[in-house]
CSV table of C-alpha atoms in Angstrom, one decimal:
chain,number,residue,atom,x,y,z
A,214,MET,CA,-35.2,4.8,16.1
A,215,THR,CA,-37.0,6.2,18.7
A,216,LEU,CA,-34.9,8.6,20.1
A,217,PRO,CA,-35.1,8.9,24.6
A,218,VAL,CA,-35.8,12.7,24.2
A,219,LEU,CA,-39.2,14.1,26.5
A,220,LEU,CA,-40.1,17.2,24.3
A,221,SER,CA,-42.9,19.3,26.0
A,222,ILE,CA,-43.9,22.1,23.4
A,223,PRO,CA,-46.4,23.8,26.2
A,224,HIS,CA,-47.4,27.8,24.3
A,225,GLY,CA,-48.2,26.1,20.8
A,226,GLY,CA,-51.7,26.2,21.4
A,227,THR,CA,-54.3,28.1,19.9
A,228,ARG,CA,-57.7,26.8,21.6
A,229,THR,CA,-59.9,29.9,23.9
A,230,PRO,CA,-61.3,28.1,26.6
A,231,PRO,CA,-64.5,28.4,25.8
A,232,GLU,CA,-65.2,30.0,29.6
A,233,LEU,CA,-63.6,33.4,28.5
A,234,GLN,CA,-65.1,33.7,25.2
A,235,ASP,CA,-67.1,36.6,26.7
A,236,ILE,CA,-64.6,38.4,28.3
A,237,LEU,CA,-62.6,39.5,25.1
A,238,ARG,CA,-61.2,42.2,24.3
A,239,ILE,CA,-58.4,41.0,22.3
A,240,SER,CA,-58.3,39.4,18.2
A,241,ASN,CA,-57.8,35.9,17.0
A,242,GLN,CA,-54.3,38.2,15.8
A,243,ASP,CA,-52.8,39.5,19.4
A,244,VAL,CA,-53.3,36.0,20.8
A,245,PHE,CA,-51.6,34.4,17.5
A,246,GLU,CA,-49.3,36.6,18.1
A,247,ASP,CA,-49.1,36.4,22.1
A,248,GLY,CA,-47.9,33.1,21.6
A,249,ASP,CA,-45.2,30.5,20.5
A,250,ALA,CA,-47.4,30.5,16.8
A,251,TYR,CA,-46.6,27.1,14.6
A,252,THR,CA,-44.4,25.4,17.3
A,253,VAL,CA,-46.6,21.9,17.8
A,254,PRO,CA,-46.1,21.5,14.1
A,255,ILE,CA,-41.8,22.8,13.8
A,256,TYR,CA,-41.3,20.6,17.0
A,257,ASP,CA,-43.3,18.1,17.1
A,258,ILE,CA,-41.9,14.8,16.0
A,259,GLY,CA,-44.1,11.5,16.6
A,260,ASP,CA,-43.0,8.3,17.5
A,261,ALA,CA,-39.4,9.7,16.9
A,262,ALA,CA,-39.7,10.8,19.7
A,263,ALA,CA,-40.0,8.9,23.0
A,264,VAL,CA,-43.1,11.4,24.7
A,265,VAL,CA,-44.1,14.7,23.8
A,266,VAL,CA,-46.5,16.9,25.8
A,267,LYS,CA,-47.9,19.9,23.9
A,268,ALA,CA,-50.6,22.0,24.8
A,269,GLU,CA,-53.7,22.7,22.7
A,270,VAL,CA,-55.0,26.3,24.9
A,271,ALA,CA,-52.8,29.3,24.3
A,272,ARG,CA,-51.4,30.3,26.4
A,273,THR,CA,-52.7,33.8,25.7
A,274,PHE,CA,-55.7,32.8,28.8
A,275,VAL,CA,-53.7,29.5,30.1
A,276,ASP,CA,-49.0,29.3,30.8
A,277,PRO,CA,-47.9,26.2,31.8
A,278,ASN,CA,-43.9,27.6,31.5
A,279,ARG,CA,-44.9,30.4,34.8
A,280,SER,CA,-45.6,28.9,38.5
A,281,LEU,CA,-48.8,28.7,40.7
A,282,GLN,CA,-46.8,32.3,42.2
A,283,GLU,CA,-47.0,34.4,39.3
A,284,MET,CA,-50.2,36.0,39.1
A,285,PRO,CA,-51.9,39.7,38.4
A,286,PRO,CA,-51.5,41.7,39.3
A,287,ALA,CA,-47.9,41.0,41.2
A,288,SER,CA,-47.2,39.6,37.7
A,289,PRO,CA,-49.1,39.9,35.4
A,290,ASP,CA,-48.0,38.4,32.6
A,291,GLY,CA,-48.5,35.1,34.8
A,292,LEU,CA,-49.8,32.2,34.8
A,293,VAL,CA,-53.5,33.3,34.1
A,294,LYS,CA,-52.7,36.9,32.3
A,295,SER,CA,-54.1,40.2,32.1
A,296,ILE,CA,-52.1,41.1,29.0
A,297,THR,CA,-50.3,39.6,26.1
A,298,CYS,CA,-46.4,40.3,25.5
A,299,ARG,CA,-47.3,43.3,23.3
A,300,ASN,CA,-49.5,45.1,27.3
A,301,MET,CA,-52.0,44.8,25.2
A,302,PRO,CA,-55.2,44.4,28.2
A,303,ILE,CA,-57.0,41.1,26.8
A,304,TYR,CA,-60.1,41.1,29.0
A,305,THR,CA,-63.0,43.2,29.7
A,306,VAL,CA,-63.7,41.9,32.9
A,307,GLN,CA,-59.9,40.0,35.1
A,308,PRO,CA,-61.2,36.7,35.3
A,309,ASP,CA,-61.9,36.3,39.1
A,310,GLU,CA,-60.3,33.6,41.6
A,311,ALA,CA,-63.4,31.2,41.0
A,312,MET,CA,-62.4,31.2,37.3
A,313,ARG,CA,-58.6,31.0,37.8
A,314,ARG,CA,-58.8,27.7,40.2
A,315,ASP,CA,-61.4,26.5,37.3
A,316,LEU,CA,-58.8,27.0,34.2
A,317,ILE,CA,-55.5,26.0,36.8
A,318,ALA,CA,-57.1,22.7,36.8
A,319,LYS,CA,-58.6,21.6,33.1
A,320,TYR,CA,-55.9,23.8,31.9
A,321,TYR,CA,-52.4,24.2,33.2
A,322,MET,CA,-52.5,21.1,35.7
A,323,PRO,CA,-52.6,18.3,33.5
A,324,TYR,CA,-49.5,19.5,31.9
A,325,HIS,CA,-47.6,19.6,33.9
A,326,ARG,CA,-49.1,16.0,35.1
A,327,ALA,CA,-47.0,14.9,31.9
A,328,ILE,CA,-44.3,15.9,32.4
A,329,GLN,CA,-44.4,14.1,35.5
A,330,ARG,CA,-45.1,10.5,35.0
A,331,ALA,CA,-43.8,10.6,31.3
A,332,VAL,CA,-40.6,11.0,33.7
A,333,ARG,CA,-39.0,7.3,32.8
A,334,GLY,CA,-35.9,5.2,33.5
A,335,ASP,CA,-35.6,5.6,29.5
A,336,LEU,CA,-34.8,9.0,28.8
A,337,GLN,CA,-31.7,10.8,28.6
A,338,LEU,CA,-32.7,14.4,27.7
A,339,CYS,CA,-35.9,16.9,27.5
A,340,LEU,CA,-36.3,19.7,26.2
A,341,ASP,CA,-38.2,22.5,26.3
A,342,CYS,CA,-39.9,23.9,23.0
A,343,HIS,CA,-40.2,26.9,21.7
A,344,SER,CA,-40.5,29.7,19.7
A,345,MET,CA,-39.0,34.2,19.9
A,346,ALA,CA,-39.6,37.5,18.0
A,347,GLU,CA,-37.2,38.4,15.9
A,348,VAL,CA,-37.6,42.1,17.5
A,349,ALA,CA,-38.1,42.0,21.4
A,350,PRO,CA,-41.0,43.0,22.5
A,351,ALA,CA,-42.4,45.2,24.8
A,352,ILE,CA,-43.2,43.2,27.8
A,353,SER,CA,-39.3,41.6,27.2
A,354,PRO,CA,-36.7,42.9,29.4
A,355,ASP,CA,-34.4,42.4,26.2
A,356,CYS,CA,-37.0,44.9,24.2
A,357,GLY,CA,-36.3,45.9,21.5
A,358,SER,CA,-33.2,43.9,20.5
A,359,ARG,CA,-32.7,41.9,17.3
A,360,ARG,CA,-32.7,37.8,18.1
A,361,PRO,CA,-30.8,35.0,17.7
A,362,LEU,CA,-31.4,32.5,16.1
A,363,PHE,CA,-32.2,29.4,18.3
A,364,CYS,CA,-31.1,30.4,22.1
A,365,LEU,CA,-30.5,27.2,24.2
A,366,SER,CA,-30.6,27.9,27.8
A,367,ASN,CA,-30.1,25.6,31.3
A,368,ARG,CA,-30.0,28.7,34.0
A,369,ARG,CA,-26.3,28.9,33.2
A,370,GLY,CA,-26.2,24.5,34.4
A,371,GLN,CA,-28.4,24.4,36.6
A,372,THR,CA,-30.9,22.4,34.3
A,373,SER,CA,-28.6,20.5,32.1
A,374,SER,CA,-24.8,20.0,31.2
A,375,ASN,CA,-23.0,22.6,29.4
A,376,GLU,CA,-21.7,19.5,27.6
A,377,SER,CA,-24.8,18.8,26.9
A,378,MET,CA,-26.5,21.8,25.3
A,379,THR,CA,-22.7,23.0,23.4
A,380,LEU,CA,-23.2,19.2,21.4
A,381,LEU,CA,-26.3,20.3,21.0
A,382,ALA,CA,-26.6,23.8,19.9
A,383,SER,CA,-23.5,22.5,17.9
A,384,CYS,CA,-25.8,19.7,16.4
A,385,ILE,CA,-28.6,22.3,15.7
A,386,ALA,CA,-26.2,25.2,13.5
A,387,GLU,CA,-25.2,22.2,11.5
A,388,SER,CA,-28.7,20.3,11.1
A,389,TYR,CA,-30.8,24.0,9.7
A,390,GLY,CA,-27.3,25.3,8.4
A,391,ILE,CA,-26.5,28.2,10.0
A,392,PRO,CA,-23.8,29.7,11.6
A,393,ARG,CA,-22.7,28.8,15.2
A,394,THR,CA,-22.8,31.7,16.5
A,395,LEU,CA,-25.8,32.1,15.7
A,396,VAL,CA,-26.9,29.9,18.0
A,397,GLN,CA,-26.8,31.5,21.5
A,398,LEU,CA,-26.9,30.4,25.1
A,399,ASN,CA,-28.5,31.5,29.1
A,400,ASP,CA,-29.2,34.6,26.0
A,401,PRO,CA,-31.6,36.5,26.0
A,402,PHE,CA,-33.5,33.1,27.9
A,403,LEU,CA,-32.2,31.3,31.1
A,404,GLY,CA,-35.1,29.2,30.8
A,405,GLY,CA,-38.3,29.1,31.7
A,406,HIS,CA,-40.8,27.7,35.2
A,407,ILE,CA,-40.9,24.3,32.8
A,408,THR,CA,-36.8,23.5,32.5
A,409,ARG,CA,-35.8,24.9,35.8
A,410,THR,CA,-39.1,22.8,37.8
A,411,TYR,CA,-37.8,19.1,36.1
A,412,GLY,CA,-34.3,20.4,36.0
A,413,ASN,CA,-31.8,17.4,36.7
A,414,ASN,CA,-34.7,16.6,38.7
A,415,PRO,CA,-33.8,14.2,38.0
A,416,LEU,CA,-33.2,14.6,34.0
A,417,PRO,CA,-31.4,16.8,32.1
A,418,TRP,CA,-33.4,20.0,30.5
A,419,ILE,CA,-32.8,22.4,27.6
A,420,GLN,CA,-35.4,24.9,26.9
A,421,VAL,CA,-34.9,25.6,23.0
A,422,GLU,CA,-36.4,28.9,21.3
A,423,MET,CA,-36.3,29.1,17.3
A,424,ASN,CA,-36.6,32.8,16.6
A,425,ARG,CA,-39.8,33.5,14.1
A,426,SER,CA,-38.2,35.2,10.9
A,427,MET,CA,-37.7,31.2,10.0
A,428,TYR,CA,-40.6,30.9,9.6
A,429,ILE,CA,-43.2,34.1,9.7
A,430,SER,CA,-41.5,36.1,7.4
A,431,GLY,CA,-41.1,36.7,3.3
A,432,GLU,CA,-42.6,34.4,1.3
A,433,TRP,CA,-43.1,32.0,3.9
A,434,PHE,CA,-46.1,33.2,5.6
A,435,ASP,CA,-49.4,35.5,4.4
A,436,HIS,CA,-49.9,37.9,7.1
A,437,ASP,CA,-53.3,38.6,5.9
A,438,THR,CA,-54.5,34.7,6.8
A,439,MET,CA,-51.8,33.9,9.1
A,440,GLU,CA,-51.0,31.0,6.9
A,441,CYS,CA,-47.7,29.6,7.6
A,442,GLN,CA,-46.3,27.3,4.1
A,443,GLN,CA,-46.4,23.8,5.2
A,444,SER,CA,-43.6,23.2,3.1
A,445,ARG,CA,-41.8,25.9,4.9
A,446,LEU,CA,-43.0,23.8,8.1
A,447,ARG,CA,-42.0,20.4,7.2
A,448,ASP,CA,-38.5,20.8,6.4
A,449,LEU,CA,-37.8,23.1,9.6
A,450,ARG,CA,-39.0,19.7,11.8
A,451,LEU,CA,-36.7,17.5,9.8
A,452,MET,CA,-34.0,19.9,10.2
A,453,PHE,CA,-35.0,19.8,13.9
A,454,GLU,CA,-34.8,15.3,13.6
A,455,ARG,CA,-32.2,15.4,12.8
A,456,ALA,CA,-30.3,17.3,15.1
A,457,LEU,CA,-31.5,15.7,18.0
A,458,ARG,CA,-30.2,12.4,16.1
A,459,ALA,CA,-26.8,14.1,15.3
A,460,TYR,CA,-26.8,14.6,19.5
A,461,PHE,CA,-27.9,11.2,20.4
A,462,GLU,CA,-24.8,10.0,17.9
A,463,ARG,CA,-22.4,11.8,19.4
A,464,ILE,CA,-23.6,11.3,23.1
């Protein structure tokens, strides 16, 4: 059965826009650490979901989960960033205004148009799917804090009902075999630009954050090659799909 859910995966892209290649000062590892690594193979359940929208370009360069007003220097972690989440300068020379407009037109606007086109009457839930560092990085308000295994957020009831989010939290805890207390609500995240913009407009939106310690650690991950065991990613994806099926069976 196809589930009536839209899955947005805005930070799983890995591609570097070719027009930026000559002004980069960061490495591939920096880009890897700045993004939500492996969130596409974890969250993309294919035809089991009614709609999946996913970014191809790395969030380091164009971030769909930022508003058009969030730009450096006022917002260094904005739509077209100047620093990574670890406070590393991205460019030798900052992209100029014309370049920013081009990046937005090519990579940002198509993502949001895809979401807007997909919103339709048969959908019942939309999820903005992310991963989070085990320990909050330098740029985060909770810098240095250890994160839960999951964080679900709805901007304290603004983008979905609290009942829906609590049910989803229970389904995730059961499917992944973890204590419900390790699925926190609206802490450390409230829900970003995508959740805030589209939530309850008209469909409910919930932001989902999975702790990267669930796959970028121990026996599952090779730090030299930055490769994760495919079997682990498959297992996490199957557990995610199982959690969603349990959710829709109970609503």
